Amino acid sequence: MGLRGKLGLIFLAVSTLAIVGLGAAVYTQAQSARLDRARSTADERVRAAAALYAEIGGPPQLGAQIDDPALPPELRSAIADGERVTLKTGSQLWAAQLVDGHTISVVYDYENSDESMDALERALLFGGIGTILGVGLVSVVAAGSLSKRIVAVSGTARQIARGELDASAVAAVGEGKDEVASLAKALDTMAASLRGQLDAERRFTADVAHDLRTPVTGLLTAAELLPPGRPSELVRDRAEVLRTLVEDLLQVARFDSGVERADLEQVELGALVSSAMGRLRTQQSISADDLRLDASEGVQVETDPRRVERIIANLVLNGLRHGGRPVEVTVTGRTVEVVDHGPGYPPELITEGPRRFRSGMAERGVGHGLGLTIAAGHAKVLGAELEFGTGPHGGAAARLELPEVPTDD
Amino acid sequence: MPDEQSTARILMVEDDAVIREATQLSLRRHGYDVVTADDGLEAVEAFDKHHPDAVLLDIMLPGLDGISVCRRIRETSTVPVVMVSARGDAVDVVLGLEAGADDYVTKPFDTQVLVARLRAVLRRATARGADGGYAMPHKPTESFGDLELDREALEVRRGGELVRLTPTELKLLLEFANNPGVVLSRSTLLQRVWDYEWGGDGRLVDVHLQRLRTKIGADRIETVRGFGYKLKA
């Protein structure tokens, strides 16, 4: 049962109890007031009859009886000291007084209810039911608006979990002073702090990349000037690795700043991937056995060919470096699949996607070059889906699906 | 390894001393005559004094920045300018190209890449005098609307008035003139005009076309969305 139902039931139960209790009290009070009035009437009558009997004797006046044999025994014993006493027994109301050893008494029929009591009963019953219904309705509405606010807060929390850190719970529930509003405020504060951390991480990436750029350029250019020989080769090789790393960091920083735009062109996906793989084989000296390609079933797509090439190249290089050979690339329609024969992607990469600088990810994803993070960044710019999963042989399998309609600038 | 541009003089503007010295040495090894400047104002002075054949210009400079230097150079000269992008940000690159740069490299650059870019812009520039594949044998002058193209003098006139084009703009126009009515993709143009074997930045084409259009008339070259550009006859 939802919060709305629970709150509604609680309100209903509490109001029913209150109304039944109140009704019972009112009814009892009315009943006893009526009895008091009847008692004082009977008492007055017996007082008058007793006074007349004491003065003039003879049979009692005013409908009173003398030594009524039907007089209840407890009344008889109660009047012994000359007091007037009234007593209600069953449906009769007695009043009696002792005069010169004789009991003067009157008796009335006393019904527990009469018309006025019936009317009161009806009024209490209908009024009570009406009030309970009213309270029920109001409580359902009130609980509904409360639960709607809570649902809105949880909706915002889900948005934040999806990475929409600009979502505001306060905007969703409105300003207020209740607990829901304070929950919303707390959630917004949490999102802002996450945003701050993410911004700091992004700034760090960008700063590191920008600060490294100038010294690395100097190092690269100077390394070119070294005399030929093995030591120079080693320095140049490492300088080259450093350059790639800085370029990758800069690329990630550009994705973060959101300045990247797709440069769209009409291309045949199969042809694009095969020429890209041809270049990759040459550049990286990869044998045809290690990199297998089936690009026969591609279709015409409108996309940014340089980005597609970069994505596929990064996936292939990741497979060659961290997975197992051979790496198979298959083009089907507007989809490109890259599958290797290694141990597969780590589970957190499959569930959460690639993240920069993630600890425990040295095997994959980070390594040299932030390759998968960059592949995911390019895919996002293209509006393409890039999914990481497990292939038929248990190896890593990545699947790039280009959109029907590319995202436009 | 000296090549056909062995005597070309390059003005290199760079504020980082190590990059300046190392690049200078490296370019000298490739046979170029290199003069250097380490800030914007000095760059403008050196340009007037040394009359370089090409300028290698860092965008981030103390004082007068690279983009302003490029604009100053373009006021008087069509000498090829290769920007060295300090940040590689879209804005930087586009501003540099709009200021009149012919091409750009991004730090950290590879000397091989830098030399290839320099060689390509110098080839475009020196092709003005030599044949360079520019002159088509059949017709010395062609007209496209109010545009007149003299392939021998390598002059372009619009409504009879001489239009001053940089070597890159001229090469771009000639590429279209050689294929009138044919759609040329960005990759094709990057390959034929800028000598990129693969890759290259599509914005090079876009920004140069924008500049070319302001000089020869906005409608002369049409955009074919998703495919590229074509010259209207």
XYZ file of C-alpha atoms in Angstrom:
642
model
C 0.000 0.000 0.000
C 1.283 3.413 -0.898
C 1.896 6.281 1.446
C -1.285 7.917 0.213
C -3.431 4.895 1.169
C -1.726 4.428 4.522
C -2.109 8.053 5.509
C -5.734 8.028 4.333
C -6.532 4.983 6.479
C -4.833 6.468 9.530
C -6.742 9.736 9.207
C -9.978 7.805 8.740
C -9.409 5.567 11.773
C -8.471 8.484 14.025
C -11.433 10.589 12.959
C -13.846 7.644 13.359
C -12.621 7.026 16.914
C -12.913 10.709 17.772
C -16.402 11.032 16.389
C -17.718 7.820 17.995
C -16.275 8.892 21.375
C -17.695 12.388 21.098
C -21.100 11.065 19.993
C -21.241 8.651 22.902
C -20.376 11.418 25.377
C -23.012 13.779 23.963
C -25.628 11.029 24.006
C -24.869 9.994 27.587
C -24.917 13.599 28.748
C -28.296 14.212 27.078
C -29.698 11.008 28.593
C -28.646 11.889 32.121
C -29.957 15.463 31.827
C -33.335 14.068 30.783
C -33.382 11.687 33.758
C -32.475 14.529 36.112
C -35.421 16.557 34.841
C -37.787 13.585 35.307
C -36.447 12.961 38.830
C -36.962 16.541 39.902
C -40.544 16.502 38.519
C -41.308 13.287 40.470
C -39.614 14.654 43.541
C -41.649 17.875 43.405
C -44.860 15.902 42.985
C -44.195 13.599 45.942
C -43.165 16.550 48.111
C -46.457 18.299 47.345
C -48.495 15.093 47.922
C -46.697 14.402 51.179
C -47.345 17.972 52.416
C -51.052 17.689 51.566
C -51.309 14.312 53.337
C -49.591 15.664 56.430
C -52.023 18.607 56.655
C -55.339 17.164 55.649
C -54.844 13.361 55.733
C -57.169 11.124 53.753
C -56.202 9.405 50.573
C -53.173 11.016 48.975
C -53.783 13.629 46.260
C -51.944 14.356 43.030
C -51.881 10.684 41.852
C -49.740 9.592 44.801
C -50.225 6.261 46.509
C -50.022 5.418 50.202
C -48.043 2.356 51.171
C -47.951 1.139 47.610
C -47.264 -2.611 47.822
C -45.339 -2.443 44.504
C -42.801 -0.045 46.074
C -39.287 -1.404 45.402
C -37.771 -2.635 48.695
C -34.510 -0.725 48.262
C -36.556 2.499 48.026
C -38.442 1.563 51.192
C -35.230 1.113 53.125
C -33.683 4.281 51.661
C -36.462 6.616 52.878
C -36.229 5.481 56.494
C -34.639 8.714 57.683
C -37.400 10.993 56.316
C -35.593 12.043 53.155
C -37.332 12.148 49.801
C -35.772 9.673 47.436
C -36.174 9.010 43.778
C -35.285 5.725 42.190
C -35.271 4.488 38.639
C -36.001 0.796 38.188
C -36.301 -0.642 34.712
C -38.805 1.489 32.851
C -40.294 3.098 36.006
C -39.264 6.152 37.948
C -40.247 6.192 41.615
C -40.295 9.011 44.148
C -41.254 8.470 47.769
C -41.384 10.130 51.219
C -42.181 8.821 54.664
C -44.996 10.721 56.408
C -46.104 9.540 59.899
C -44.998 5.972 59.172
C -46.746 5.872 55.821
C -45.000 5.862 52.543
C -46.275 8.410 50.049
C -45.017 7.572 46.589
C -45.514 8.429 42.916
C -44.533 6.328 39.976
C -43.966 7.323 36.346
C -43.374 5.291 33.314
C -39.930 6.278 32.179
C -38.776 5.097 28.729
C -35.077 5.341 27.962
C -35.856 6.992 24.667
C -38.388 9.372 23.366
C -38.738 11.473 20.224
C -36.169 14.047 21.199
C -33.630 11.349 22.033
C -34.372 9.598 18.718
C -33.768 12.882 16.918
C -30.496 13.339 18.788
C -29.455 9.797 17.925
C -30.200 10.392 14.239
C -28.389 13.720 14.266
C -25.327 12.143 15.874
C -25.357 9.177 13.498
C -25.746 11.131 10.243
C -23.521 13.972 11.382
C -20.855 11.435 12.410
C -20.974 9.471 9.160
C -20.941 12.682 7.136
C -17.963 14.011 9.048
C -16.049 10.733 8.677
C -16.684 10.711 4.941
C -15.563 14.333 4.721
C -12.429 13.665 6.740
C -11.689 10.611 4.581
C -11.948 12.644 1.401
C -9.820 15.503 2.693
C -7.200 13.117 4.065
C -6.912 11.230 0.773
C -6.440 14.512 -1.068
C -3.940 15.814 1.487
C -2.019 12.526 1.591
C -2.151 12.497 -2.198
C -0.461 15.873 -2.468
C 2.118 14.833 0.118
C 2.856 11.570 -1.651
C 2.979 13.393 -5.000
C 5.712 15.639 -3.573
C 7.631 12.624 -2.310
C 7.255 10.906 -5.694
C 8.600 14.090 -7.300
C 11.642 14.038 -5.012
C 12.373 10.396 -5.804
C 12.002 11.176 -9.516
C 14.651 13.870 -9.163
C 16.898 11.465 -7.259
C 16.661 9.022 -10.166
C 17.499 11.807 -12.631
C 20.585 12.640 -10.584
C 21.578 8.963 -10.540
C 21.355 8.974 -14.340
C 23.871 11.801 -14.358
C 21.516 14.738 -14.869
C 23.172 16.694 -12.084
C 21.305 19.887 -12.921
C 17.974 18.350 -11.902
C 16.496 20.230 -8.932
C 14.227 18.589 -6.365
C 13.262 21.969 -4.904
C 12.022 23.029 -8.316
C 10.048 19.771 -8.539
C 8.248 20.108 -5.161
C 8.257 23.862 -4.754
C 9.432 25.882 -1.793
C 8.037 24.878 1.563
C 8.842 24.313 5.206
C 7.840 20.696 5.667
C 10.053 17.605 5.771
C 9.542 16.953 2.065
C 10.887 20.389 1.239
C 13.876 19.833 3.488
C 14.457 16.419 1.867
C 14.380 18.138 -1.516
C 16.864 20.749 -0.314
C 19.180 18.049 1.006
C 19.008 16.212 -2.303
C 19.850 19.384 -4.228
C 22.787 20.028 -1.942
C 24.021 16.499 -2.607
C 23.682 16.989 -6.373
C 25.547 20.292 -6.155
C 28.380 18.641 -4.263
C 28.549 15.832 -6.838
C 28.565 18.459 -9.554
C 31.419 20.199 -7.777
C 33.429 16.988 -7.593
C 32.793 16.234 -11.248
C 33.779 19.779 -12.210
C 36.938 19.444 -10.156
C 37.772 16.191 -11.918
C 37.164 17.819 -15.297
C 39.193 20.876 -14.417
C 41.972 18.633 -13.225
C 42.006 16.720 -16.515
C 42.051 19.928 -18.517
C 44.692 21.626 -16.350
C 47.003 18.630 -16.373
C 46.688 18.326 -20.137
C 47.211 22.043 -20.781
C 50.130 22.324 -18.400
C 51.840 19.280 -19.886
C 51.371 20.479 -23.427
C 54.196 23.000 -23.651
C 56.943 20.960 -21.912
C 55.983 17.835 -23.855
C 56.136 19.764 -27.140
C 59.607 21.003 -26.187
C 60.687 17.507 -25.200
C 59.383 15.985 -28.439
C 61.060 18.565 -30.623
C 64.314 18.326 -28.702
C 64.201 14.500 -28.838
C 64.006 14.727 -32.620
C 67.377 16.460 -32.572
C 69.202 13.667 -30.754
C 71.876 11.829 -32.740
C 70.790 8.448 -34.156
C 71.254 5.437 -31.860
C 69.417 3.167 -29.475
C 69.345 5.563 -26.463
C 67.879 8.332 -28.626
C 65.347 5.870 -29.996
C 64.248 4.987 -26.468
C 63.869 8.654 -25.516
C 61.913 9.411 -28.681
C 59.676 6.404 -28.139
C 58.842 7.456 -24.576
C 58.342 11.075 -25.651
C 55.906 9.791 -28.262
C 53.973 7.839 -25.609
C 53.845 10.991 -23.494
C 52.545 12.956 -26.454
C 49.767 10.421 -27.085
C 48.787 10.548 -23.430
C 48.645 14.356 -23.401
C 46.648 14.369 -26.637
C 44.212 11.867 -25.157
C 43.811 13.972 -22.018
C 43.184 17.040 -24.160
C 40.620 15.106 -26.160
C 38.837 14.091 -22.954
C 38.936 17.722 -21.787
C 37.380 18.821 -25.086
C 34.570 16.287 -24.648
C 34.011 17.662 -21.144
C 33.763 21.234 -22.334
C 31.142 20.173 -24.867
C 32.805 21.959 -27.797
C 33.079 18.871 -29.980
C 30.855 18.841 -33.061
C 30.354 16.084 -35.619
C 31.650 16.854 -39.117
C 29.020 14.975 -41.112
C 29.558 13.285 -44.440
C 27.826 10.580 -46.458
C 29.923 7.418 -46.406
C 29.520 3.690 -46.892
C 30.190 2.242 -43.458
C 31.848 -0.970 -44.738
C 34.244 0.968 -46.948
C 34.977 3.455 -44.184
C 35.794 0.713 -41.667
C 37.923 -1.300 -44.097
C 40.042 1.675 -45.116
C 40.371 2.655 -41.468
C 41.487 -0.868 -40.540
C 43.917 -0.841 -43.463
C 45.530 2.314 -42.095
C 45.604 0.865 -38.597
C 47.298 -2.346 -39.791
C 49.975 -0.301 -41.538
C 50.514 2.186 -38.713
C 50.647 -0.383 -35.943
C 52.140 -3.259 -37.984
C 49.234 -5.604 -37.221
C 49.030 -8.846 -39.170
C 45.852 -9.812 -41.021
C 45.540 -12.850 -38.741
C 45.424 -10.718 -35.630
C 42.857 -8.289 -37.021
C 40.070 -9.883 -39.010
C 37.522 -7.802 -40.830
C 34.132 -8.535 -42.335
C 32.838 -5.293 -43.783
C 30.694 -6.680 -46.571
C 27.296 -5.710 -45.187
C 27.610 -2.032 -44.392
C 25.140 0.592 -45.554
C 25.328 4.257 -46.528
C 25.419 6.449 -43.410
C 25.698 10.142 -42.666
C 28.315 10.454 -39.968
C 31.694 11.907 -39.057
C 34.137 9.410 -40.617
C 37.132 10.574 -38.552
C 35.297 9.913 -35.312
C 34.056 6.493 -36.439
C 37.629 5.595 -37.397
C 38.932 6.755 -34.036
C 36.296 4.762 -32.125
C 36.933 1.520 -34.029
C 40.715 1.981 -33.878
C 40.602 2.524 -30.110
C 38.398 -0.550 -29.609
C 40.707 -2.681 -31.759
C 43.872 -1.402 -30.065
C 42.340 -2.051 -26.662
C 41.502 -5.596 -27.748
C 45.012 -6.199 -29.065
C 46.734 -4.765 -26.001
C 44.563 -6.031 -23.186
C 42.359 -8.753 -24.692
C 43.306 -11.759 -26.785
C 44.083 -12.098 -30.466
C 42.556 -12.264 -32.979
C 40.331 -9.194 -32.852
C 37.335 -9.479 -35.156
C 35.617 -6.455 -36.645
C 32.214 -6.984 -38.248
C 30.114 -4.380 -40.045
C 26.388 -5.096 -40.300
C 24.076 -2.370 -41.539
C 24.834 0.691 -39.422
C 26.474 -1.387 -36.688
C 30.134 -2.202 -36.115
C 31.129 -4.950 -33.682
C 34.616 -5.432 -32.272
C 35.143 -8.781 -30.525
C 38.370 -10.214 -29.105
C 39.386 -13.571 -27.660
C 40.666 -12.439 -24.277
C 39.163 -12.605 -20.789
C 36.558 -9.918 -21.527
C 35.910 -6.433 -20.158
C 35.812 -5.981 -16.382
C 32.218 -6.146 -15.076
C 32.172 -2.528 -13.875
C 33.106 -1.338 -17.356
C 30.170 -3.278 -18.802
C 27.694 -1.909 -16.269
C 28.936 1.656 -15.846
C 30.832 2.371 -19.042
C 34.394 3.619 -19.239
C 35.568 6.203 -16.694
C 38.857 8.021 -16.630
C 41.345 7.353 -13.807
C 39.270 4.545 -12.327
C 41.290 2.516 -9.888
C 41.446 -1.207 -10.528
C 41.021 -0.551 -14.208
C 44.664 -0.725 -15.180
C 44.014 -3.818 -17.247
C 41.449 -2.148 -19.435
C 39.982 1.215 -20.179
C 42.749 3.341 -18.772
C 46.092 1.773 -19.589
C 47.896 4.007 -22.016
C 45.685 6.427 -23.821
C 42.253 6.478 -22.163
C 41.182 4.723 -25.356
C 37.743 3.516 -24.330
C 36.811 6.784 -22.601
C 37.660 8.598 -25.815
C 35.753 6.063 -27.918
C 32.686 6.647 -25.724
C 33.149 10.430 -26.032
C 33.257 10.291 -29.823
C 30.207 7.996 -29.883
C 28.292 10.539 -27.811
C 29.216 13.343 -30.224
C 27.956 11.178 -33.092
C 24.725 10.402 -31.233
C 25.698 6.735 -31.555
C 25.213 3.893 -29.096
C 28.420 2.304 -27.832
C 27.819 -0.784 -25.703
C 30.394 -2.919 -23.935
C 29.574 -6.582 -23.365
C 30.841 -10.118 -23.561
C 31.359 -11.947 -26.834
C 30.507 -15.551 -27.811
C 33.962 -16.788 -26.737
C 33.871 -14.899 -23.445
C 36.047 -12.151 -24.862
C 35.376 -8.427 -24.837
C 32.687 -7.363 -27.290
C 31.948 -3.748 -28.131
C 29.105 -2.694 -30.360
C 28.828 0.685 -32.076
C 25.460 1.509 -33.570
C 25.254 4.685 -35.615
C 22.025 6.661 -35.454
C 19.532 6.721 -38.315
C 19.523 10.490 -38.178
C 22.792 11.977 -36.947
C 22.776 14.674 -34.288
C 22.965 17.975 -36.034
C 25.119 20.922 -35.063
C 67.519 16.473 -46.039
C 67.011 19.608 -48.077
C 64.060 19.701 -50.412
C 62.566 22.051 -52.979
C 61.902 24.667 -50.298
C 65.413 24.504 -48.975
C 65.860 28.238 -49.109
C 62.452 29.167 -47.783
C 62.565 31.550 -44.845
C 60.261 30.802 -41.949
C 59.327 33.249 -39.237
C 58.620 31.306 -36.079
C 56.753 33.081 -33.303
C 56.812 31.165 -30.041
C 57.130 32.311 -26.451
C 58.472 29.075 -24.961
C 62.265 29.202 -25.217
C 62.798 25.437 -25.406
C 60.229 24.910 -28.146
C 61.564 27.935 -30.016
C 65.175 26.764 -29.932
C 64.443 23.089 -30.614
C 62.032 23.803 -33.454
C 64.453 26.283 -34.960
C 67.234 23.683 -34.919
C 64.920 21.044 -36.279
C 63.630 23.213 -39.115
C 67.173 24.229 -39.983
C 68.003 20.550 -40.284
C 65.157 20.268 -42.743
C 66.851 23.019 -44.710
C 64.770 26.050 -43.800
C 66.102 29.449 -42.967
C 64.487 30.264 -39.616
C 64.047 33.602 -37.889
C 62.299 33.763 -34.548
C 60.263 36.134 -32.436
C 59.082 35.546 -28.897
C 56.088 37.847 -28.647
C 53.457 39.408 -30.875
C 54.917 42.884 -31.318
C 58.331 41.483 -32.096
C 56.623 39.159 -34.591
C 55.107 42.082 -36.512
C 58.491 43.839 -36.612
C 60.296 40.681 -37.710
C 57.719 40.103 -40.418
C 58.324 43.560 -41.914
C 62.064 43.200 -41.593
C 62.705 39.662 -42.830
C 59.920 39.131 -45.432
C 59.492 35.427 -44.596
C 58.011 32.908 -47.038
C 55.810 31.417 -44.323
C 54.914 32.183 -40.722
C 54.613 29.677 -37.906
C 52.521 31.459 -35.334
C 51.664 30.425 -31.795
C 48.182 31.609 -30.832
C 48.926 32.157 -27.133
C 51.504 34.918 -26.962
C 52.260 37.567 -24.368
C 51.198 41.057 -25.435
C 49.713 40.945 -28.905
C 48.232 37.463 -29.399
C 48.702 35.254 -32.442
C 45.254 35.985 -33.841
C 45.922 39.739 -33.868
C 49.360 39.173 -35.392
C 47.743 37.083 -38.120
C 45.214 39.842 -38.854
C 48.040 42.415 -39.078
C 49.944 40.217 -41.525
C 46.824 39.668 -43.642
C 46.324 43.443 -43.972
C 49.366 43.643 -46.209
C 50.321 40.142 -47.247
C 49.086 36.767 -48.478
C 52.089 34.911 -47.038
C 51.020 31.505 -45.726
C 50.454 31.326 -41.980
C 50.406 28.097 -39.984
C 48.907 28.590 -36.539
C 50.187 26.640 -33.586
C 47.141 26.080 -31.445
C 47.913 26.430 -27.783
C 44.712 24.892 -26.534
C 43.288 23.092 -29.527
C 39.894 24.413 -28.531
C 37.347 24.889 -31.269
C 37.169 28.629 -30.646
C 40.928 29.113 -30.855
C 41.266 27.240 -34.104
C 38.272 28.852 -35.762
C 39.363 32.350 -34.680
C 42.830 31.696 -36.066
C 41.486 30.461 -39.377
C 39.054 33.364 -39.596
C 41.930 35.754 -38.990
C 43.464 34.346 -42.162
C 45.625 31.394 -41.135
C 46.033 28.749 -43.840
C 46.422 25.718 -41.620
C 47.154 24.809 -38.026
C 48.977 22.283 -35.894
C 48.135 21.452 -32.301
C 50.621 21.244 -29.466
C 52.157 18.824 -28.704
C 53.092 18.486 -32.362
C 55.403 16.114 -34.110
C 58.205 17.786 -36.076
C 57.351 15.558 -39.049
C 53.786 16.827 -39.012
C 54.933 20.420 -38.683
C 57.317 20.078 -41.620
C 54.617 18.392 -43.728
C 52.220 21.294 -43.056
C 54.874 23.902 -43.830
C 55.837 22.111 -47.003
C 52.206 21.991 -48.126
C 51.545 25.722 -47.589
C 54.849 26.651 -49.217
C 54.033 24.488 -52.221
C 50.714 26.299 -52.629
C 52.439 29.664 -52.373
C 55.328 28.982 -54.734
C 53.008 27.341 -57.269
C 51.898 30.857 -58.170
C 55.025 31.367 -60.223
C 55.770 27.832 -61.344
C 53.245 25.539 -62.975
C 52.470 23.519 -59.839
C 49.594 21.742 -61.559
C 47.542 24.907 -61.451
C 47.394 25.777 -65.151
C 44.973 23.735 -67.194
C 46.043 23.435 -70.818
C 42.714 24.026 -72.523
C 41.515 27.506 -71.568
C 43.573 30.310 -70.055
C 40.518 32.243 -68.789
C 37.205 30.989 -67.526
C 34.096 32.739 -66.278
C 31.675 31.693 -63.572
C 28.930 34.297 -63.449
C 30.623 37.626 -62.691
C 33.778 35.796 -61.681
C 36.713 35.651 -64.081
C 39.616 33.295 -63.558
C 42.901 33.770 -65.411
C 44.811 30.521 -65.020
C 48.019 31.836 -66.537
C 48.343 34.999 -64.527
C 46.627 33.231 -61.612
C 44.373 36.212 -61.193
C 40.755 36.326 -60.148
C 38.465 39.207 -61.057
C 34.974 39.833 -59.857
C 32.971 42.256 -62.003
C 36.274 43.307 -63.569
C 37.899 44.085 -60.216
C 40.935 42.150 -59.020
C 40.259 39.913 -56.008
C 43.237 39.300 -53.766
C 43.288 35.667 -52.657
C 45.748 33.865 -50.429
C 47.447 30.851 -52.018
C 45.158 28.511 -50.095
C 42.028 30.350 -51.198
C 43.259 30.359 -54.768
C 44.038 26.654 -54.691
C 40.596 26.017 -53.254
C 38.904 28.058 -55.983
C 40.959 26.333 -58.683
C 39.947 22.948 -57.301
C 36.304 23.940 -57.741
C 36.988 25.483 -61.163
C 38.576 22.210 -62.311
C 35.359 20.415 -61.313
C 32.522 22.835 -62.057
C 29.155 21.573 -60.824
C 30.778 18.602 -59.075
C 30.198 18.179 -55.334
C 33.549 18.079 -53.527
C 33.531 16.600 -50.045
C 35.496 18.046 -47.162
C 37.833 15.029 -47.185
C 38.491 15.465 -50.913
C 39.299 19.150 -50.451
C 41.501 18.471 -47.409
C 43.389 15.971 -49.520
C 43.742 18.064 -52.675
C 44.163 21.567 -51.256
C 45.808 20.956 -47.900
C 47.680 17.729 -48.735
C 46.163 15.749 -45.889
C 46.421 12.091 -46.810
C 43.818 11.244 -44.228
C 42.124 13.172 -41.520
C 42.517 16.900 -41.343
C 39.975 19.164 -39.757
C 36.752 19.840 -41.682
C 36.695 23.329 -40.172
C 39.728 24.213 -42.309
C 37.489 23.768 -45.340
C 34.478 25.465 -43.797
C 36.292 28.569 -42.590
C 38.288 28.988 -45.810
C 35.116 28.631 -47.848
C 33.487 31.297 -45.716
C 36.410 33.621 -46.393
C 36.459 32.755 -50.093
C 32.733 33.448 -50.357
C 33.106 36.925 -48.848
C 35.679 37.667 -51.556
C 34.071 36.104 -54.623
C 30.365 36.360 -53.769
C 28.341 34.392 -51.270
C 26.338 32.324 -53.774
C 29.195 31.251 -56.039
C 29.919 28.130 -54.002
C 26.956 26.157 -52.757
C 26.784 23.954 -49.665
C 25.369 20.482 -50.316
C 24.386 19.304 -46.877
C 25.955 16.012 -45.843
C 28.093 15.836 -49.000
C 30.225 18.925 -49.395
C 30.410 21.978 -51.658
C 30.085 22.738 -55.369
C 30.796 25.653 -57.690
C 27.844 27.161 -59.538
C 28.663 27.745 -63.189
